[in-house]
Short mmCIF file of C-alpha atoms in Angstrom, two decimals:
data_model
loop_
_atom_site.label_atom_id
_atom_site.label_comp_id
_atom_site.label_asym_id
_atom_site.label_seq_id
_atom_site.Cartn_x
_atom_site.Cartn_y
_atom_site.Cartn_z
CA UNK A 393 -3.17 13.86 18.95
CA UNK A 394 -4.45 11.86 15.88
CA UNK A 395 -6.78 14.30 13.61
CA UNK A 396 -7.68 11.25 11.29
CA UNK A 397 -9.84 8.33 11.40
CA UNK A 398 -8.10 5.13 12.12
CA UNK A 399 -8.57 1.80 10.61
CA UNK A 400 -11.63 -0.31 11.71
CA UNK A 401 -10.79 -3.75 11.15
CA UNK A 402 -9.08 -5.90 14.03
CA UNK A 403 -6.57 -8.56 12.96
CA UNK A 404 -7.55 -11.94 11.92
CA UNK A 405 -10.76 -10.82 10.40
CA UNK A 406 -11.93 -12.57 6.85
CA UNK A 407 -14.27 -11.10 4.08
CA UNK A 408 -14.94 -12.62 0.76
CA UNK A 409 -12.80 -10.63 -2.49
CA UNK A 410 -15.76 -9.59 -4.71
CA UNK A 411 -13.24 -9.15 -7.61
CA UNK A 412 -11.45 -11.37 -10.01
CA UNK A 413 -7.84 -11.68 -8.70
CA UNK A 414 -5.10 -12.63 -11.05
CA UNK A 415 -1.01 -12.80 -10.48
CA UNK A 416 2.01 -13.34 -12.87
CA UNK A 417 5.50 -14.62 -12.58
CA UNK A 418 7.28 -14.57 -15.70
CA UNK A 419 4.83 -14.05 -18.50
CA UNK A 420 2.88 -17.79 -16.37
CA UNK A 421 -0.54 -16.48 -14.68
CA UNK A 422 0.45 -18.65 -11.39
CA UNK A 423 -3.20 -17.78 -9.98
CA UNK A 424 -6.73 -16.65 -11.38
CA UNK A 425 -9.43 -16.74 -8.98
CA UNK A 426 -12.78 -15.20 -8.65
CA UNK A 427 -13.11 -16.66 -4.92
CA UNK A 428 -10.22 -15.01 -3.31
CA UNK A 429 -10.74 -13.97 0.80
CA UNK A 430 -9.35 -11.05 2.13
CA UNK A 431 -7.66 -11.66 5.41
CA UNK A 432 -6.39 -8.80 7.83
CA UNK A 433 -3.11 -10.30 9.33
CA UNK A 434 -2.86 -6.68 10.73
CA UNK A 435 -5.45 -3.67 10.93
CA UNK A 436 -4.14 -1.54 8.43
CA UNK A 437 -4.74 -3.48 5.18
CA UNK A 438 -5.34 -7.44 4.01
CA UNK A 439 -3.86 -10.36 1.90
CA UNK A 440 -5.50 -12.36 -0.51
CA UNK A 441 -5.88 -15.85 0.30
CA UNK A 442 -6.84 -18.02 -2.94
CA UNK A 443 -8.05 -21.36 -2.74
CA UNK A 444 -5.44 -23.66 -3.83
CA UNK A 445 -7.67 -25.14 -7.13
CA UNK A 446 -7.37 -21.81 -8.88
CA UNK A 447 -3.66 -21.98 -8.42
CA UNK A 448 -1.86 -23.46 -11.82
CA UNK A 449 -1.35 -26.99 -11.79
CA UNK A 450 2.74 -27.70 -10.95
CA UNK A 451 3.89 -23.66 -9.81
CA UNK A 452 4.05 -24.58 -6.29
CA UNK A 453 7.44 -26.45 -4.92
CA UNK A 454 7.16 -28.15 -1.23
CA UNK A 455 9.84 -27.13 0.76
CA UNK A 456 8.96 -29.40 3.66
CA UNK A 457 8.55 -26.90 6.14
CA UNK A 458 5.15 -25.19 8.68
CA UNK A 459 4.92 -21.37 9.72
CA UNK A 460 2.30 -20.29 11.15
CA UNK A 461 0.71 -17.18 10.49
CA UNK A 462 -2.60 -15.51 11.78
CA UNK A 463 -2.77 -18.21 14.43
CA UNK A 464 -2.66 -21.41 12.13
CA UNK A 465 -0.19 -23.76 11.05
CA UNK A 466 0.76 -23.79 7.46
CA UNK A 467 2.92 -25.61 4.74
CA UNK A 468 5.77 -23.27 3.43
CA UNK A 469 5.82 -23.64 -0.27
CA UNK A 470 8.64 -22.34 -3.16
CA UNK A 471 7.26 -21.14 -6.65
CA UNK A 472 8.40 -22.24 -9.88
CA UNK A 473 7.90 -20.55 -13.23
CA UNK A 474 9.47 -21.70 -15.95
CA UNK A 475 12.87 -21.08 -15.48
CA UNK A 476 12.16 -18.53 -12.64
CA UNK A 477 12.05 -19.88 -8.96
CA UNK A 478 10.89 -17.56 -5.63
CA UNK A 479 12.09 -19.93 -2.42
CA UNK A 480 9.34 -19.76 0.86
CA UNK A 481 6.79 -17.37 -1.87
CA UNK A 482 3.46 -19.28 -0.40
CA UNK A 483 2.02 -20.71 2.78
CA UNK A 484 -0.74 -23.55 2.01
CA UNK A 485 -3.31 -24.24 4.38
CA UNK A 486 -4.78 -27.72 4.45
CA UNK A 487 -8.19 -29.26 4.72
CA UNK A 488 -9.20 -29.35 8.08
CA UNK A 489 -10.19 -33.21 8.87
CA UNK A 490 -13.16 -32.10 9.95
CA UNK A 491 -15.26 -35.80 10.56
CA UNK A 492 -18.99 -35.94 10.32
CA UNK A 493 -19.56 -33.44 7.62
CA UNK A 494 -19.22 -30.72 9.50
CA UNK A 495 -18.82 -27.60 7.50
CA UNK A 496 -15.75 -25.13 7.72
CA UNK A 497 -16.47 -21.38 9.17
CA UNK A 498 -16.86 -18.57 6.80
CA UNK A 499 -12.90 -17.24 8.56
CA UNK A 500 -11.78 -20.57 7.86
CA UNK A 501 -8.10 -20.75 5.87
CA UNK A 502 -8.85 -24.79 5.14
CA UNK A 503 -7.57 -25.05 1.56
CA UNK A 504 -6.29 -21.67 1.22
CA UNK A 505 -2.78 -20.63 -0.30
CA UNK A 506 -1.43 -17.15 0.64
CA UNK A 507 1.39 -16.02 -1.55
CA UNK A 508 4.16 -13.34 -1.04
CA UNK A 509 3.37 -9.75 -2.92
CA UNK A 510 6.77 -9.76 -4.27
CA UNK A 511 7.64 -13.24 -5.07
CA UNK A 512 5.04 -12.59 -7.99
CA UNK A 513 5.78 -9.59 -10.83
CA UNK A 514 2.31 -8.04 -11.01
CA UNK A 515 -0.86 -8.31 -9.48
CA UNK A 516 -4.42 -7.44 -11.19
CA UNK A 517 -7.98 -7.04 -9.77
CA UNK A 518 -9.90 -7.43 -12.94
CA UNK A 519 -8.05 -5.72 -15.92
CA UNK A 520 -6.19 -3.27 -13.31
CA UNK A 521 -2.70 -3.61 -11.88
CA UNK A 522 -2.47 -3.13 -8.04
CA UNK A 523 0.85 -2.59 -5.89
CA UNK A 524 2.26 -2.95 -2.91
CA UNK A 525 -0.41 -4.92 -1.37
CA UNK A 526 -4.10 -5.56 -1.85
CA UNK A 527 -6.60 -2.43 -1.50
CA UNK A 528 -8.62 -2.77 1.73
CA UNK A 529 -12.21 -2.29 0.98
CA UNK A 530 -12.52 -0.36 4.11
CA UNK A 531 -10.32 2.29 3.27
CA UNK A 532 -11.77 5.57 1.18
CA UNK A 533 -9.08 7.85 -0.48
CA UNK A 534 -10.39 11.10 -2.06
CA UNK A 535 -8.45 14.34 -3.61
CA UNK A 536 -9.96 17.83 -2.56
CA UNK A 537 -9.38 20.78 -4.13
CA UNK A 538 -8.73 23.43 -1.18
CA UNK A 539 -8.33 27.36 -0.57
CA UNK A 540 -7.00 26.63 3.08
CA UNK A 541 -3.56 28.59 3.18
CA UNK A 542 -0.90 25.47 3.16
CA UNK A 543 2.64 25.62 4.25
CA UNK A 544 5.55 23.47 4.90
CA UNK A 545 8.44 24.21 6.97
CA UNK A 546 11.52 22.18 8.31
CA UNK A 547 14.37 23.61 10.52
CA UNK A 548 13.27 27.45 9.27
CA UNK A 549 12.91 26.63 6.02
CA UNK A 550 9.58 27.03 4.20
CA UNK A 551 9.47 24.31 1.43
CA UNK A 552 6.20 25.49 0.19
CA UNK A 553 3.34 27.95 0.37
CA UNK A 554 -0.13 28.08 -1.69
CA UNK A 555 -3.64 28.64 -1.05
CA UNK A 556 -4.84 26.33 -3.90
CA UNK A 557 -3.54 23.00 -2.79
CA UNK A 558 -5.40 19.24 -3.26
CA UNK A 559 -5.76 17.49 -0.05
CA UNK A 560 -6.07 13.71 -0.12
CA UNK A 561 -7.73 12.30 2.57
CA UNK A 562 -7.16 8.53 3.13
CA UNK A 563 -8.63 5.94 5.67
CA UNK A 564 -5.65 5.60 8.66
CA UNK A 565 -3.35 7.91 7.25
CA UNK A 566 -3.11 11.45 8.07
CA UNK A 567 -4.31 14.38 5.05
CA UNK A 568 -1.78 14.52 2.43
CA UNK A 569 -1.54 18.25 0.70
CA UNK A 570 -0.42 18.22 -2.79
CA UNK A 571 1.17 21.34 -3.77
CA UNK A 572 1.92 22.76 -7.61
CA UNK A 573 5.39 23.15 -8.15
CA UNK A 574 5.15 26.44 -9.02
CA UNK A 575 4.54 26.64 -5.45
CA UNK A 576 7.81 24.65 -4.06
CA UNK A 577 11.14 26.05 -2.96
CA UNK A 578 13.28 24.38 -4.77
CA UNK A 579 16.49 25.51 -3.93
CA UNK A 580 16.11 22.92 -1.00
CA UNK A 581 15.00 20.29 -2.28
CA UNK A 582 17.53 17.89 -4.17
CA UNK A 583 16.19 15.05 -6.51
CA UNK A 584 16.15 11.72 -5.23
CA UNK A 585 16.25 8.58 -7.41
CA UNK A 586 13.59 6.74 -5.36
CA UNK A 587 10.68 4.98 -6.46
CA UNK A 588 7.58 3.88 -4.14
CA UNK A 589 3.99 2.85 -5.15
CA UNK A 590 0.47 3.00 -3.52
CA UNK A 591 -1.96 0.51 -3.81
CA UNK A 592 -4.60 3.53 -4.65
CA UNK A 593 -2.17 6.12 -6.62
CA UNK A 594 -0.05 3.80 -8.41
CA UNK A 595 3.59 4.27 -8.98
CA UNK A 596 5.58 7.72 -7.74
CA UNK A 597 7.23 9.61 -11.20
CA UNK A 598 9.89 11.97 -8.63
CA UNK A 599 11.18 11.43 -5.12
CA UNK A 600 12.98 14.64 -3.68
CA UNK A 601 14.96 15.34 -0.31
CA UNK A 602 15.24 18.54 1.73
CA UNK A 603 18.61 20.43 2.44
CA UNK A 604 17.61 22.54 5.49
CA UNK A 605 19.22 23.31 9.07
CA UNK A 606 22.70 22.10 7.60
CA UNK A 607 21.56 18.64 6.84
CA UNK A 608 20.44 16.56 4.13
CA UNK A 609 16.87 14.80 5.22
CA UNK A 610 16.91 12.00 2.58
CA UNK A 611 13.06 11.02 0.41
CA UNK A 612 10.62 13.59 2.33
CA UNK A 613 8.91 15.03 -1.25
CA UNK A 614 7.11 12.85 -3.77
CA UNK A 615 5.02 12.91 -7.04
CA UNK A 616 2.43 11.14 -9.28
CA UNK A 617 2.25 12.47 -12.98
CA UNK A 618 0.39 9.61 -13.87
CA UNK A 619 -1.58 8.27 -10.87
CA UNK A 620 -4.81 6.06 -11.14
CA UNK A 621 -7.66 7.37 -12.45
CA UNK A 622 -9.55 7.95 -9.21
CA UNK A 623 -6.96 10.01 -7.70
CA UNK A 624 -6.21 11.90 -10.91
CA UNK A 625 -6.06 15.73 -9.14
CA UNK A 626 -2.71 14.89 -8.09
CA UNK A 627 -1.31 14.62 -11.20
CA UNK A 628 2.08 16.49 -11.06
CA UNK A 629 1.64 18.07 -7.41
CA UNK A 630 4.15 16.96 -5.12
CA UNK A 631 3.79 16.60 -1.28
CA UNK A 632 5.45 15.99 2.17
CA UNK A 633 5.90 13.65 4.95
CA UNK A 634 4.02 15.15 7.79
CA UNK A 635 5.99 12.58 10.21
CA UNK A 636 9.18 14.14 9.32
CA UNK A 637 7.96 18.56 8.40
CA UNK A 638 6.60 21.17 10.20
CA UNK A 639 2.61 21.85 8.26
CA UNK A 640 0.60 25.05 9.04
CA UNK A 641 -3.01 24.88 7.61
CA UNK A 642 -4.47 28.54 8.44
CA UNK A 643 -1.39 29.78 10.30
CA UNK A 644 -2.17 26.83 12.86
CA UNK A 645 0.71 24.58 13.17
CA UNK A 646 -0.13 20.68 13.02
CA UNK A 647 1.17 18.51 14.98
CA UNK A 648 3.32 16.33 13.21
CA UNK A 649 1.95 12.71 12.52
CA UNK A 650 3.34 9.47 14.15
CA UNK A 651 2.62 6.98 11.38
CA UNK A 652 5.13 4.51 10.22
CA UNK A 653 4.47 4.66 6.59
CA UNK A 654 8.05 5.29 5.18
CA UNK A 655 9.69 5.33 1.52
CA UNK A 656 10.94 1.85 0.42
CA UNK A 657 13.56 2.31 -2.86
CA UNK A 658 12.09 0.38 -5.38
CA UNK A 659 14.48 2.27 -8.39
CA UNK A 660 16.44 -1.29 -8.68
#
């Protein structure tokens, strides 16, 4: 049973981007737009689409090809850099011939180009760096200082135990509980070299897995020491996948989560 709230936006739905949206390949700013969209090609979070004149002249490389996402046709595009090139990094929407000056909808992708996250090196909304993917404005992500007793178990093991935990609470996802390593047992948890990122926390400083019941379950622990500034209580704390351990809040046991929000190695 889901003890969360869920995402509210259905796919294919379009919002304007109130912020100025900026992307870089190579030291070249290959886009710098202050009339981005945000379009949900699923629920849980969008993609900027940026209108093809704020694009720099020449980046884009026609590879002669259509693919149609979020239910239109579009022209597959390479991206070129300098001396840097990122094959099928863009899908181009063209003007609608539209006749009678009619004007386009406010969901309409007509001169629209939506690039790949990681065909680009860094992303910015205004003077910040984002990752992963853009932030939806519909999520909320807060950090709670609690006195609920916390602990985390797997196969018999308890990982960690503390009464003075920070929960984070995030739109879609279930709560997150942050723990002070003084409060870990870490003679079962091995370092990992992993490295993820979160469009809200920024980039993870420590990945661990867990050695319990006889087997090794690989990238279950993670940390921020220097997350963004909003979610700054978690500085340092570490925390658990509650898809993959056993969590008792209270001495009430949680069911275990069935999200699909997994590590992806990013330490190359």
């Amino acid at each position: 049973m889901r003890d969360y709230p869920r995402t509210i936006v259905s796919a294919g739905h379009v919002e304007p981007v109130p912020r100025r949206i900026r992307a870089l390949l190579g030291g070249t700013v290959v886009l710098d737009t202050t009339s981005a969209r945000y379009v949900w090609e699923w629920p849980n979070y969008p993609q900027y689409y940026v209108p093809l004149t704020d694009v720099a002249p020449g980046v884009l490389v026609d590879e002669g090809q259509t693919e149609r996402v979020a239910g239109v046709v579009a022209n597959r595009y390479g991206l070129r850099a300098g001396e840097l090139t990122r094959p099928g990094a863009a899908l181009v929407y063209p003007e609608s011939d539209r006749g009678g000056g009619a004007q386009p909808r406010r969901d309409s992708l007509d001169g629209l180009v939506r690039f790949r996250w990681d065909a680009l090196d860094s992303w910015f909304e205004e003077d910040e760096q984002v990752f992963v993917h853009p932030r939806n404005p519909y999520t909320r992500v807060d950090a709670l200082r609690s006195g609920r007793e916390v602990r985390v178990e797997l196969d018999g093991v308890t990982l960690a135990e503390s009464a003075a935990t920070v929960m984070v609470f995030e739109t879609g996802l279930p709560t997150r509980y942050y723990f002070d390593r003084t409060q870990l047992n870490f003679s079962a948890l091995e370092p990992s070299d992993t490295v993820t990122a979160c469009p809200y926390k920024g980039v993870t400083s420590a990945y661990w897995s867990i050695r319990a019941g006889g087997a090794l379950h690989p990238d279950l622990a993670w940390a921020y020491d220097f997350p963004t500034r909003q979610l700054l209580p978690i500085a340092g704390l570490v925390a658990f996948y509650n898809e993959q351990v056993d969590i008792l809040v209270d001495g009430v046991r949680l069911p275990r989560a069935r999200t699909h929000f997994f590590p992806v190695n990013r330490a190359e």
